[in-house]
DNA sequence: CGTACGATCTGCT
DNA sequence: GCAGATCGTACGA
């Protein structure tokens, strides 16, 4: 299966891209361990005018530096001191757009995923939630800045698509501080019960 | 240098 | 439903 091309991530419409990412497959291979899952929930963070974004107002720090790079890299940061959140940087250089991956549906390396999550069975609680996604796939802040066309973290289009009616749209989670921007319909998800492989 | 706080998860009630 | 975990980052002194 082909990896998504580097051009895919240059899309200027991060909201549209967030929706398009639903159904794509996210892979990681660390220390020879291959794991992957279908992306089932995303959130768009739309650059310097988005109050919820780390780059709001053009803020540029050591932490969010990679957001200003050309699209197609991983932006991984630590949240609440213990969760590694994985984002996909999009758009061209100096336009700090990103998509937070909030949930996946595991399809490869389930054993490894269960082990990393310290779980015994696969229920929807296993990989729904951004901190859980990173834990399941072994993604940590040390992977910040990795190119998504490489051989550690990458995405594939496996031709999985969903009826548009199954794609839910809503407001982003945990961004109350963004005031009116917290109301934007920038979150997309499908229910795992709607997945037919 | 000190401090406040998060794009969350878990376990207990 | 709610509190505790846990620490790098950001920012002001």
PDB file of C-alpha atoms (C1' of nucleotides) in Angstrom:
ATOM      1  CA  UNK A   1       0.000   0.000   0.000  1.00  0.00           C
ATOM      2  CA  UNK A   2       1.322   3.444  -0.862  1.00  0.00           C
ATOM      3  CA  UNK A   3       2.276   6.005   1.732  1.00  0.00           C
ATOM      4  CA  UNK A   4       0.498   9.323   1.453  1.00  0.00           C
ATOM      5  CA  UNK A   5       2.594  11.565  -0.760  1.00  0.00           C
ATOM      6  CA  UNK A   6       4.475  14.534   0.755  1.00  0.00           C
ATOM      7  CA  UNK A   7       2.184  16.810  -1.282  1.00  0.00           C
ATOM      8  CA  UNK A   8      -0.862  15.460   0.524  1.00  0.00           C
ATOM      9  CA  UNK A   9       0.115  17.347   3.663  1.00  0.00           C
ATOM     10  CA  UNK A  10       0.494  20.682   1.888  1.00  0.00           C
ATOM     11  CA  UNK A  11      -3.287  21.145   1.590  1.00  0.00           C
ATOM     12  CA  UNK A  12      -4.079  24.706   2.629  1.00  0.00           C
ATOM     13  CA  UNK A  13      -7.436  23.779   4.155  1.00  0.00           C
ATOM     14  CA  UNK A  14      -6.604  22.083   7.437  1.00  0.00           C
ATOM     15  CA  UNK A  15     -10.266  21.570   8.325  1.00  0.00           C
ATOM     16  CA  UNK A  16     -10.966  19.781   5.057  1.00  0.00           C
ATOM     17  CA  UNK A  17      -7.789  17.757   5.512  1.00  0.00           C
ATOM     18  CA  UNK A  18      -8.803  16.750   9.041  1.00  0.00           C
ATOM     19  CA  UNK A  19     -11.986  15.263   7.645  1.00  0.00           C
ATOM     20  CA  UNK A  20     -10.114  13.574   4.810  1.00  0.00           C
ATOM     21  CA  UNK A  21      -7.739  11.927   7.273  1.00  0.00           C
ATOM     22  CA  UNK A  22     -10.615   9.905   8.716  1.00  0.00           C
ATOM     23  CA  UNK A  23     -10.089   6.412   7.295  1.00  0.00           C
ATOM     24  CA  UNK A  24      -6.396   6.804   6.529  1.00  0.00           C
ATOM     25  CA  UNK A  25      -4.077   4.357   8.278  1.00  0.00           C
ATOM     26  CA  UNK A  26      -1.439   5.530  10.759  1.00  0.00           C
ATOM     27  CA  UNK A  27       1.628   3.290  11.109  1.00  0.00           C
ATOM     28  CA  UNK A  28       4.552   3.270  13.500  1.00  0.00           C
ATOM     29  CA  UNK A  29       7.588   1.027  13.515  1.00  0.00           C
ATOM     30  CA  UNK A  30       9.824   1.384  16.520  1.00  0.00           C
ATOM     31  CA  UNK A  31      12.484  -1.156  17.470  1.00  0.00           C
ATOM     32  CA  UNK A  32      11.146  -3.520  14.832  1.00  0.00           C
ATOM     33  CA  UNK A  33       7.628  -3.442  16.216  1.00  0.00           C
ATOM     34  CA  UNK A  34       4.998  -2.581  13.613  1.00  0.00           C
ATOM     35  CA  UNK A  35       1.677  -1.176  14.765  1.00  0.00           C
ATOM     36  CA  UNK A  36      -1.092   0.567  12.858  1.00  0.00           C
ATOM     37  CA  UNK A  37      -4.656   1.771  13.132  1.00  0.00           C
ATOM     38  CA  UNK A  38      -7.343   3.454  11.081  1.00  0.00           C
ATOM     39  CA  UNK A  39      -7.707   7.112  12.020  1.00  0.00           C
ATOM     40  CA  UNK A  40     -11.191   7.558  13.462  1.00  0.00           C
ATOM     41  CA  UNK A  41     -11.089  10.973  15.133  1.00  0.00           C
ATOM     42  CA  UNK A  42      -9.261  14.202  14.288  1.00  0.00           C
ATOM     43  CA  UNK A  43      -9.204  17.853  15.245  1.00  0.00           C
ATOM     44  CA  UNK A  44      -8.016  20.788  13.140  1.00  0.00           C
ATOM     45  CA  UNK A  45      -5.840  23.536  14.611  1.00  0.00           C
ATOM     46  CA  UNK A  46      -5.930  26.391  12.137  1.00  0.00           C
ATOM     47  CA  UNK A  47      -2.851  28.506  12.667  1.00  0.00           C
ATOM     48  CA  UNK A  48      -2.257  31.979  14.006  1.00  0.00           C
ATOM     49  CA  UNK A  49      -5.907  33.088  13.985  1.00  0.00           C
ATOM     50  CA  UNK A  50      -7.158  30.083  15.942  1.00  0.00           C
ATOM     51  CA  UNK A  51      -7.278  30.830  19.661  1.00  0.00           C
ATOM     52  CA  UNK A  52      -7.066  27.122  20.477  1.00  0.00           C
ATOM     53  CA  UNK A  53      -3.825  26.637  18.551  1.00  0.00           C
ATOM     54  CA  UNK A  54      -0.386  26.631  20.107  1.00  0.00           C
ATOM     55  CA  UNK A  55       0.546  29.024  17.290  1.00  0.00           C
ATOM     56  CA  UNK A  56      -2.206  31.540  18.040  1.00  0.00           C
ATOM     57  CA  UNK A  57      -1.095  35.094  17.429  1.00  0.00           C
ATOM     58  CA  UNK A  58       2.017  33.851  15.675  1.00  0.00           C
ATOM     59  CA  UNK A  59       3.458  32.431  18.894  1.00  0.00           C
ATOM     60  CA  UNK A  60       6.620  30.561  17.997  1.00  0.00           C
ATOM     61  CA  UNK A  61       8.586  28.726  20.670  1.00  0.00           C
ATOM     62  CA  UNK A  62      10.950  25.819  20.970  1.00  0.00           C
ATOM     63  CA  UNK A  63       7.997  23.539  21.658  1.00  0.00           C
ATOM     64  CA  UNK A  64       5.848  24.451  18.648  1.00  0.00           C
ATOM     65  CA  UNK A  65       8.679  25.190  16.216  1.00  0.00           C
ATOM     66  CA  UNK A  66       7.867  22.200  14.016  1.00  0.00           C
ATOM     67  CA  UNK A  67       4.378  23.585  13.386  1.00  0.00           C
ATOM     68  CA  UNK A  68       6.068  26.262  11.279  1.00  0.00           C
ATOM     69  CA  UNK A  69       7.821  23.692   9.123  1.00  0.00           C
ATOM     70  CA  UNK A  70       6.479  22.445   5.811  1.00  0.00           C
ATOM     71  CA  UNK A  71       3.556  20.035   6.206  1.00  0.00           C
ATOM     72  CA  UNK A  72       4.246  16.332   6.565  1.00  0.00           C
ATOM     73  CA  UNK A  73       6.001  16.162   9.925  1.00  0.00           C
ATOM     74  CA  UNK A  74       4.988  14.921  13.350  1.00  0.00           C
ATOM     75  CA  UNK A  75       4.344  17.485  16.080  1.00  0.00           C
ATOM     76  CA  UNK A  76       4.476  15.658  19.408  1.00  0.00           C
ATOM     77  CA  UNK A  77       4.261  17.452  22.723  1.00  0.00           C
ATOM     78  CA  UNK A  78       3.688  16.570  26.347  1.00  0.00           C
ATOM     79  CA  UNK A  79       0.285  17.398  27.797  1.00  0.00           C
ATOM     80  CA  UNK A  80      -0.580  17.525  31.512  1.00  0.00           C
ATOM     81  CA  UNK A  81       2.929  16.340  32.230  1.00  0.00           C
ATOM     82  CA  UNK A  82       2.277  12.761  31.169  1.00  0.00           C
ATOM     83  CA  UNK A  83       0.510  12.422  27.829  1.00  0.00           C
ATOM     84  CA  UNK A  84       2.324  12.576  24.516  1.00  0.00           C
ATOM     85  CA  UNK A  85      -0.082  14.054  21.948  1.00  0.00           C
ATOM     86  CA  UNK A  86       0.511  13.337  18.260  1.00  0.00           C
ATOM     87  CA  UNK A  87      -0.282  15.901  15.571  1.00  0.00           C
ATOM     88  CA  UNK A  88       0.264  16.041  11.834  1.00  0.00           C
ATOM     89  CA  UNK A  89       1.745  19.319  10.604  1.00  0.00           C
ATOM     90  CA  UNK A  90       0.077  20.566   7.415  1.00  0.00           C
ATOM     91  CA  UNK A  91       0.245  23.399   4.886  1.00  0.00           C
ATOM     92  CA  UNK A  92       3.427  25.088   3.651  1.00  0.00           C
ATOM     93  CA  UNK A  93       6.364  26.444   5.591  1.00  0.00           C
ATOM     94  CA  UNK A  94       5.529  29.258   8.037  1.00  0.00           C
ATOM     95  CA  UNK A  95       1.801  28.458   8.029  1.00  0.00           C
ATOM     96  CA  UNK A  96       1.478  26.608  11.382  1.00  0.00           C
ATOM     97  CA  UNK A  97      -1.482  24.304  10.768  1.00  0.00           C
ATOM     98  CA  UNK A  98      -1.822  20.932  12.485  1.00  0.00           C
ATOM     99  CA  UNK A  99      -4.236  18.029  12.922  1.00  0.00           C
ATOM    100  CA  UNK A 100      -4.500  16.293  16.296  1.00  0.00           C
ATOM    101  CA  UNK A 101      -5.143  12.556  15.994  1.00  0.00           C
ATOM    102  CA  UNK A 102      -7.637  11.742  18.745  1.00  0.00           C
ATOM    103  CA  UNK A 103      -8.524   8.112  18.045  1.00  0.00           C
ATOM    104  CA  UNK A 104      -7.587   5.089  15.953  1.00  0.00           C
ATOM    105  CA  UNK A 105      -9.010   1.636  15.284  1.00  0.00           C
ATOM    106  CA  UNK A 106      -6.143  -0.875  15.649  1.00  0.00           C
ATOM    107  CA  UNK A 107      -5.541  -3.169  12.672  1.00  0.00           C
ATOM    108  CA  UNK A 108      -1.890  -4.230  12.961  1.00  0.00           C
ATOM    109  CA  UNK A 109       0.168  -5.232  15.987  1.00  0.00           C
ATOM    110  CA  UNK A 110      -2.722  -5.613  18.401  1.00  0.00           C
ATOM    111  CA  UNK A 111      -0.630  -7.620  20.833  1.00  0.00           C
ATOM    112  CA  UNK A 112       1.972  -4.881  21.058  1.00  0.00           C
ATOM    113  CA  UNK A 113      -0.753  -2.262  21.415  1.00  0.00           C
ATOM    114  CA  UNK A 114      -2.371  -4.158  24.291  1.00  0.00           C
ATOM    115  CA  UNK A 115       1.015  -4.479  25.962  1.00  0.00           C
ATOM    116  CA  UNK A 116       1.836  -0.792  25.626  1.00  0.00           C
ATOM    117  CA  UNK A 117      -1.611   0.147  26.916  1.00  0.00           C
ATOM    118  CA  UNK A 118      -1.284  -2.285  29.781  1.00  0.00           C
ATOM    119  CA  UNK A 119      -4.612  -3.848  28.769  1.00  0.00           C
ATOM    120  CA  UNK A 120      -5.832  -7.389  28.329  1.00  0.00           C
ATOM    121  CA  UNK A 121      -8.614  -6.940  25.808  1.00  0.00           C
ATOM    122  CA  UNK A 122      -9.447  -4.687  22.915  1.00  0.00           C
ATOM    123  CA  UNK A 123     -12.480  -2.558  23.619  1.00  0.00           C
ATOM    124  CA  UNK A 124     -13.125   0.891  22.236  1.00  0.00           C
ATOM    125  CA  UNK A 125     -11.515   2.322  25.352  1.00  0.00           C
ATOM    126  CA  UNK A 126      -8.155   1.020  24.138  1.00  0.00           C
ATOM    127  CA  UNK A 127      -7.293   3.665  21.553  1.00  0.00           C
ATOM    128  CA  UNK A 128      -9.968   6.376  21.758  1.00  0.00           C
ATOM    129  CA  UNK A 129      -8.379   9.533  23.164  1.00  0.00           C
ATOM    130  CA  UNK A 130      -5.233  11.349  21.998  1.00  0.00           C
ATOM    131  CA  UNK A 131      -3.046  10.232  24.892  1.00  0.00           C
ATOM    132  CA  UNK A 132      -4.100   6.627  24.343  1.00  0.00           C
ATOM    133  CA  UNK A 133      -3.316   6.793  20.615  1.00  0.00           C
ATOM    134  CA  UNK A 134       0.261   7.819  21.292  1.00  0.00           C
ATOM    135  CA  UNK A 135       0.706   5.243  24.033  1.00  0.00           C
ATOM    136  CA  UNK A 136      -0.730   2.504  21.814  1.00  0.00           C
ATOM    137  CA  UNK A 137       1.563   3.344  18.918  1.00  0.00           C
ATOM    138  CA  UNK A 138       4.613   4.073  21.085  1.00  0.00           C
ATOM    139  CA  UNK A 139       4.820   7.719  20.018  1.00  0.00           C
ATOM    140  CA  UNK A 140       6.737   9.999  22.389  1.00  0.00           C
ATOM    141  CA  UNK A 141       8.017  13.552  22.377  1.00  0.00           C
ATOM    142  CA  UNK A 142      11.400  12.277  21.194  1.00  0.00           C
ATOM    143  CA  UNK A 143       9.684  11.599  17.869  1.00  0.00           C
ATOM    144  CA  UNK A 144       8.765  15.266  17.484  1.00  0.00           C
ATOM    145  CA  UNK A 145       9.737  16.549  14.041  1.00  0.00           C
ATOM    146  CA  UNK A 146       9.919  13.165  12.311  1.00  0.00           C
ATOM    147  CA  UNK A 147       9.070  13.247   8.620  1.00  0.00           C
ATOM    148  CA  UNK A 148       5.910  11.237   7.892  1.00  0.00           C
ATOM    149  CA  UNK A 149       7.356   9.851   4.667  1.00  0.00           C
ATOM    150  CA  UNK A 150      10.043   8.063   6.682  1.00  0.00           C
ATOM    151  CA  UNK A 151      10.123   4.548   8.068  1.00  0.00           C
ATOM    152  CA  UNK A 152       9.192   5.207  11.721  1.00  0.00           C
ATOM    153  CA  UNK A 153       5.857   7.028  11.487  1.00  0.00           C
ATOM    154  CA  UNK A 154       3.878   7.187   8.266  1.00  0.00           C
ATOM    155  CA  UNK A 155       0.357   7.193   6.827  1.00  0.00           C
ATOM    156  CA  UNK A 156      -1.145   5.067   4.092  1.00  0.00           C
ATOM    157  CA  UNK A 157      -4.273   5.322   2.008  1.00  0.00           C
ATOM    158  CA  UNK A 158      -5.677   1.823   2.024  1.00  0.00           C
ATOM    159  CA  UNK A 159      -8.835   2.808   0.164  1.00  0.00           C
ATOM    160  CA  UNK A 160     -10.926   2.767   3.323  1.00  0.00           C
ATOM    161  CA  UNK A 161     -13.772   5.246   2.995  1.00  0.00           C
ATOM    162  CA  UNK A 162     -16.934   5.945   4.878  1.00  0.00           C
ATOM    163  CA  UNK A 163     -20.329   7.245   3.879  1.00  0.00           C
ATOM    164  CA  UNK A 164     -20.142  10.959   4.574  1.00  0.00           C
ATOM    165  CA  UNK A 165     -23.234  10.591   6.734  1.00  0.00           C
ATOM    166  CA  UNK A 166     -21.231   8.445   9.151  1.00  0.00           C
ATOM    167  CA  UNK A 167     -18.691  11.203   9.741  1.00  0.00           C
ATOM    168  CA  UNK A 168     -19.705  13.238  12.762  1.00  0.00           C
ATOM    169  CA  UNK A 169     -18.747  16.884  13.142  1.00  0.00           C
ATOM    170  CA  UNK A 170     -18.471  18.783  16.421  1.00  0.00           C
ATOM    171  CA  UNK A 171     -16.505  21.131  18.609  1.00  0.00           C
ATOM    172  CA  UNK A 172     -13.029  20.437  19.868  1.00  0.00           C
ATOM    173  CA  UNK A 173     -12.364  18.922  23.278  1.00  0.00           C
ATOM    174  CA  UNK A 174     -10.594  20.625  26.148  1.00  0.00           C
ATOM    175  CA  UNK A 175     -10.146  24.041  24.567  1.00  0.00           C
ATOM    176  CA  UNK A 176     -12.581  26.154  26.610  1.00  0.00           C
ATOM    177  CA  UNK A 177      -9.843  28.734  27.007  1.00  0.00           C
ATOM    178  CA  UNK A 178     -10.220  29.504  23.278  1.00  0.00           C
ATOM    179  CA  UNK A 179     -13.597  31.170  23.965  1.00  0.00           C
ATOM    180  CA  UNK A 180     -15.531  31.672  20.703  1.00  0.00           C
ATOM    181  CA  UNK A 181     -13.061  29.537  18.762  1.00  0.00           C
ATOM    182  CA  UNK A 182     -13.932  26.622  21.018  1.00  0.00           C
ATOM    183  CA  UNK A 183     -17.291  26.565  19.232  1.00  0.00           C
ATOM    184  CA  UNK A 184     -15.827  25.970  15.762  1.00  0.00           C
ATOM    185  CA  UNK A 185     -16.817  22.652  14.119  1.00  0.00           C
ATOM    186  CA  UNK A 186     -13.248  21.431  13.806  1.00  0.00           C
ATOM    187  CA  UNK A 187     -13.598  17.892  15.194  1.00  0.00           C
ATOM    188  CA  UNK A 188     -14.431  14.902  13.023  1.00  0.00           C
ATOM    189  CA  UNK A 189     -15.046  11.324  14.053  1.00  0.00           C
ATOM    190  CA  UNK A 190     -16.692   8.036  13.164  1.00  0.00           C
ATOM    191  CA  UNK A 191     -18.068   5.519  15.617  1.00  0.00           C
ATOM    192  CA  UNK A 192     -16.061   2.319  15.784  1.00  0.00           C
ATOM    193  CA  UNK A 193     -19.323   0.423  15.550  1.00  0.00           C
ATOM    194  CA  UNK A 194     -19.741   1.843  12.022  1.00  0.00           C
ATOM    195  CA  UNK A 195     -16.489   0.288  10.809  1.00  0.00           C
ATOM    196  CA  UNK A 196     -16.873  -2.612   8.380  1.00  0.00           C
ATOM    197  CA  UNK A 197     -13.647  -4.058   7.062  1.00  0.00           C
TER     198      UNK A 197
ATOM    199  C1'  DC B   1      14.633  31.533  39.291  1.00  0.00           C
ATOM    200  C1'  DG B   2       9.643  30.682  40.633  1.00  0.00           C
ATOM    201  C1'  DT B   3       5.313  29.472  39.498  1.00  0.00           C
ATOM    202  C1'  DA B   4       0.977  28.338  37.125  1.00  0.00           C
ATOM    203  C1'  DC B   5      -1.033  25.424  34.075  1.00  0.00           C
ATOM    204  C1'  DG B   6      -2.258  22.353  30.306  1.00  0.00           C
ATOM    205  C1'  DA B   7      -5.319  19.967  22.768  1.00  0.00           C
ATOM    206  C1'  DT B   8      -5.732  13.936  29.297  1.00  0.00           C
ATOM    207  C1'  DC B   9      -6.448   9.412  31.625  1.00  0.00           C
ATOM    208  C1'  DT B  10      -7.539   6.594  35.355  1.00  0.00           C
ATOM    209  C1'  DG B  11      -9.573   4.813  39.324  1.00  0.00           C
ATOM    210  C1'  DC B  12     -12.566   5.415  42.885  1.00  0.00           C
ATOM    211  C1'  DT B  13     -17.223   6.971  44.558  1.00  0.00           C
TER     212       DT B  13
ATOM    213  C1'  DG C   1     -18.860  12.732  38.696  1.00  0.00           C
ATOM    214  C1'  DC C   2     -14.521  14.037  40.446  1.00  0.00           C
ATOM    215  C1'  DA C   3      -9.800  14.367  42.118  1.00  0.00           C
ATOM    216  C1'  DG C   4      -5.086  13.108  41.546  1.00  0.00           C
ATOM    217  C1'  DA C   5      -1.254  12.130  38.713  1.00  0.00           C
ATOM    218  C1'  DT C   6       3.032  14.597  36.925  1.00  0.00           C
ATOM    219  C1'  DC C   7       6.403  17.709  34.439  1.00  0.00           C
ATOM    220  C1'  DG C   8       7.863  20.539  30.452  1.00  0.00           C
ATOM    221  C1'  DT C   9       6.803  24.894  28.861  1.00  0.00           C
ATOM    222  C1'  DA C  10       5.970  29.704  29.078  1.00  0.00           C
ATOM    223  C1'  DC C  11       6.311  33.792  31.093  1.00  0.00           C
ATOM    224  C1'  DG C  12       7.149  37.249  34.505  1.00  0.00           C
ATOM    225  C1'  DA C  13      10.407  38.818  38.270  1.00  0.00           C
TER     226       DA C  13
END
